[in-house]
Amino acid sequence: MQATASALPSPVATVPPTLSPLPTPSVPPGFTLAIEPQETEAEPGSGIAYHLSVVPEGGFNETLTLVLDVRALFVTQRYDLGTLAPPYPQSLIYRLEVPATLPSGITLEGTLRAEGGGIVHEADILLHVR
């Protein structure tokens, strides 16, 4: 028997598959709003320092208008906190004075409203008068 040499197939070049980057989900422009403390106690005639923060999302860069509505019993008081302009993130401290004429034992309910670029966010606070 005679061995015959068989021809080996020529090597085939393999090309690794081309990876396409996955599309990055786009986040629509917006912002988050936070206020601390969300619930606290104070005496009539004292003040509370509230820390407000705005963090942008998706490239948000609009000016915000800030308003705080405070309700106690049958009365509502609106505080215009002004505007907050980019760049973000930003934080600020707002001092709320508790009227000396408020009776002890009531709770003030507040709503912080931030509006800009067609977007509105609200954050609630509670202040218990001792």
mmCIF file of C-alpha atoms in Angstrom:
data_model
loop_
_atom_site.group_PDB
_atom_site.id
_atom_site.type_symbol
_atom_site.label_atom_id
_atom_site.label_comp_id
_atom_site.label_asym_id
_atom_site.label_seq_id
_atom_site.Cartn_x
_atom_site.Cartn_y
_atom_site.Cartn_z
ATOM 1 C CA MET A 1 0.000 0.000 0.000
ATOM 2 C CA GLN A 2 1.162 3.264 -0.889
ATOM 3 C CA ALA A 3 0.243 6.339 1.088
ATOM 4 C CA THR A 4 -0.982 9.203 -0.909
ATOM 5 C CA ALA A 5 -0.582 12.688 0.289
ATOM 6 C CA SER A 6 -3.782 14.545 0.398
ATOM 7 C CA ALA A 7 -3.781 18.231 -0.081
ATOM 8 C CA LEU A 8 -4.592 20.197 3.012
ATOM 9 C CA PRO A 9 -7.079 22.950 2.542
ATOM 10 C CA SER A 10 -5.621 26.416 2.452
ATOM 11 C CA PRO A 11 -6.005 28.315 5.705
ATOM 12 C CA VAL A 12 -9.003 30.599 5.719
ATOM 13 C CA ALA A 13 -8.610 33.987 7.319
ATOM 14 C CA THR A 14 -11.254 34.661 9.910
ATOM 15 C CA VAL A 15 -12.368 38.189 10.508
ATOM 16 C CA PRO A 16 -13.788 38.970 13.924
ATOM 17 C CA PRO A 17 -17.285 40.364 13.784
ATOM 18 C CA THR A 18 -17.532 44.115 13.909
ATOM 19 C CA LEU A 19 -19.162 45.228 17.110
ATOM 20 C CA SER A 20 -21.526 48.114 16.842
ATOM 21 C CA PRO A 21 -21.907 50.292 19.897
ATOM 22 C CA LEU A 22 -25.253 49.989 21.556
ATOM 23 C CA PRO A 23 -27.308 53.122 21.274
ATOM 24 C CA THR A 24 -27.165 55.193 24.424
ATOM 25 C CA PRO A 25 -30.641 55.851 25.718
ATOM 26 C CA SER A 26 -31.194 59.571 25.634
ATOM 27 C CA VAL A 27 -32.505 61.205 28.756
ATOM 28 C CA PRO A 28 -34.868 64.066 28.069
ATOM 29 C CA PRO A 29 -33.790 67.340 29.656
ATOM 30 C CA GLY A 30 -35.105 67.725 33.175
ATOM 31 C CA PHE A 31 -34.011 68.129 36.764
ATOM 32 C CA THR A 32 -34.464 66.731 40.232
ATOM 33 C CA LEU A 33 -35.512 68.897 43.149
ATOM 34 C CA ALA A 34 -34.783 68.127 46.790
ATOM 35 C CA ILE A 35 -35.402 69.948 50.064
ATOM 36 C CA GLU A 36 -34.083 69.074 53.530
ATOM 37 C CA PRO A 37 -35.351 68.718 56.162
ATOM 38 C CA GLN A 38 -38.628 67.381 54.848
ATOM 39 C CA GLU A 39 -40.109 67.296 58.345
ATOM 40 C CA THR A 40 -38.993 69.186 61.447
ATOM 41 C CA GLU A 41 -40.115 71.050 64.567
ATOM 42 C CA ALA A 42 -39.652 74.678 65.637
ATOM 43 C CA GLU A 43 -40.890 77.145 68.220
ATOM 44 C CA PRO A 44 -42.899 80.274 67.378
ATOM 45 C CA GLY A 45 -40.512 83.131 66.603
ATOM 46 C CA SER A 46 -37.659 80.846 65.545
ATOM 47 C CA GLY A 47 -36.357 80.040 62.078
ATOM 48 C CA ILE A 48 -35.568 76.940 60.083
ATOM 49 C CA ALA A 49 -32.816 76.697 57.468
ATOM 50 C CA TYR A 50 -34.006 74.669 54.482
ATOM 51 C CA HIS A 51 -31.438 73.291 52.043
ATOM 52 C CA LEU A 52 -32.681 73.191 48.443
ATOM 53 C CA SER A 53 -30.842 71.444 45.622
ATOM 54 C CA VAL A 54 -31.359 71.174 41.881
ATOM 55 C CA VAL A 55 -29.546 68.525 39.828
ATOM 56 C CA PRO A 56 -29.827 68.581 36.007
ATOM 57 C CA GLU A 57 -30.676 65.579 33.840
ATOM 58 C CA GLY A 58 -30.173 65.236 30.110
ATOM 59 C CA GLY A 59 -28.435 68.584 29.680
ATOM 60 C CA PHE A 60 -31.119 70.698 31.363
ATOM 61 C CA ASN A 61 -30.003 74.344 31.404
ATOM 62 C CA GLU A 62 -33.125 76.471 31.881
ATOM 63 C CA THR A 63 -33.716 79.135 34.528
ATOM 64 C CA LEU A 64 -36.004 77.954 37.332
ATOM 65 C CA THR A 65 -38.605 79.958 39.235
ATOM 66 C CA LEU A 66 -38.926 78.894 42.880
ATOM 67 C CA VAL A 67 -42.081 79.388 44.974
ATOM 68 C CA LEU A 68 -42.921 78.073 48.444
ATOM 69 C CA ASP A 69 -46.590 77.801 49.474
ATOM 70 C CA VAL A 70 -47.143 77.344 53.217
ATOM 71 C CA ARG A 71 -50.526 76.342 54.666
ATOM 72 C CA ALA A 72 -51.609 76.474 58.298
ATOM 73 C CA LEU A 73 -55.196 76.012 59.409
ATOM 74 C CA PHE A 74 -57.198 78.086 56.906
ATOM 75 C CA VAL A 75 -54.385 80.401 55.794
ATOM 76 C CA THR A 76 -51.992 80.028 52.867
ATOM 77 C CA GLN A 77 -48.884 82.180 52.493
ATOM 78 C CA ARG A 78 -46.827 82.287 49.277
ATOM 79 C CA TYR A 79 -43.112 83.027 49.375
ATOM 80 C CA ASP A 80 -41.410 83.985 46.103
ATOM 81 C CA LEU A 81 -37.916 82.530 46.385
ATOM 82 C CA GLY A 82 -36.742 84.087 43.114
ATOM 83 C CA THR A 83 -35.008 82.382 40.231
ATOM 84 C CA LEU A 84 -32.148 79.960 39.935
ATOM 85 C CA ALA A 85 -30.062 80.160 36.748
ATOM 86 C CA PRO A 86 -27.684 77.576 35.278
ATOM 87 C CA PRO A 87 -25.122 76.125 35.517
ATOM 88 C CA TYR A 88 -26.396 73.213 37.598
ATOM 89 C CA PRO A 89 -26.125 71.387 39.969
ATOM 90 C CA GLN A 90 -26.835 74.097 42.515
ATOM 91 C CA SER A 91 -27.935 74.287 46.078
ATOM 92 C CA LEU A 92 -29.051 77.108 48.304
ATOM 93 C CA ILE A 93 -30.246 77.708 51.827
ATOM 94 C CA TYR A 94 -33.579 79.397 52.505
ATOM 95 C CA ARG A 95 -34.433 80.487 56.023
ATOM 96 C CA LEU A 96 -38.119 80.299 56.912
ATOM 97 C CA GLU A 97 -39.128 82.395 59.913
ATOM 98 C CA VAL A 98 -41.887 80.880 62.045
ATOM 99 C CA PRO A 99 -44.260 83.724 62.995
ATOM 100 C CA ALA A 100 -44.222 84.416 66.738
ATOM 101 C CA THR A 101 -48.024 84.653 66.686
ATOM 102 C CA LEU A 102 -48.539 81.011 65.676
ATOM 103 C CA PRO A 103 -49.979 78.832 68.420
ATOM 104 C CA SER A 104 -48.079 75.777 69.570
ATOM 105 C CA GLY A 105 -49.344 72.429 68.377
ATOM 106 C CA ILE A 106 -50.165 73.279 64.770
ATOM 107 C CA THR A 107 -48.457 71.883 61.697
ATOM 108 C CA LEU A 108 -47.427 73.990 58.727
ATOM 109 C CA GLU A 109 -47.581 72.188 55.384
ATOM 110 C CA GLY A 110 -45.375 73.518 52.627
ATOM 111 C CA THR A 111 -44.940 72.844 48.934
ATOM 112 C CA LEU A 112 -41.793 73.962 47.138
ATOM 113 C CA ARG A 113 -42.429 74.417 43.418
ATOM 114 C CA ALA A 114 -39.659 74.723 40.814
ATOM 115 C CA GLU A 115 -40.669 75.555 37.248
ATOM 116 C CA GLY A 116 -38.577 76.058 34.129
ATOM 117 C CA GLY A 117 -38.286 74.870 30.550
ATOM 118 C CA GLY A 118 -41.887 73.639 30.633
ATOM 119 C CA ILE A 119 -41.101 71.288 33.532
ATOM 120 C CA VAL A 120 -42.562 71.546 37.037
ATOM 121 C CA HIS A 121 -41.390 69.662 40.128
ATOM 122 C CA GLU A 122 -42.751 69.928 43.655
ATOM 123 C CA ALA A 123 -41.422 68.832 47.043
ATOM 124 C CA ASP A 124 -43.437 68.800 50.279
ATOM 125 C CA ILE A 125 -42.347 69.800 53.778
ATOM 126 C CA LEU A 126 -43.936 69.642 57.238
ATOM 127 C CA LEU A 127 -43.134 71.968 60.135
ATOM 128 C CA HIS A 128 -44.576 71.158 63.548
ATOM 129 C CA VAL A 129 -44.866 74.209 65.816
ATOM 130 C CA ARG A 130 -43.976 73.293 69.432
#
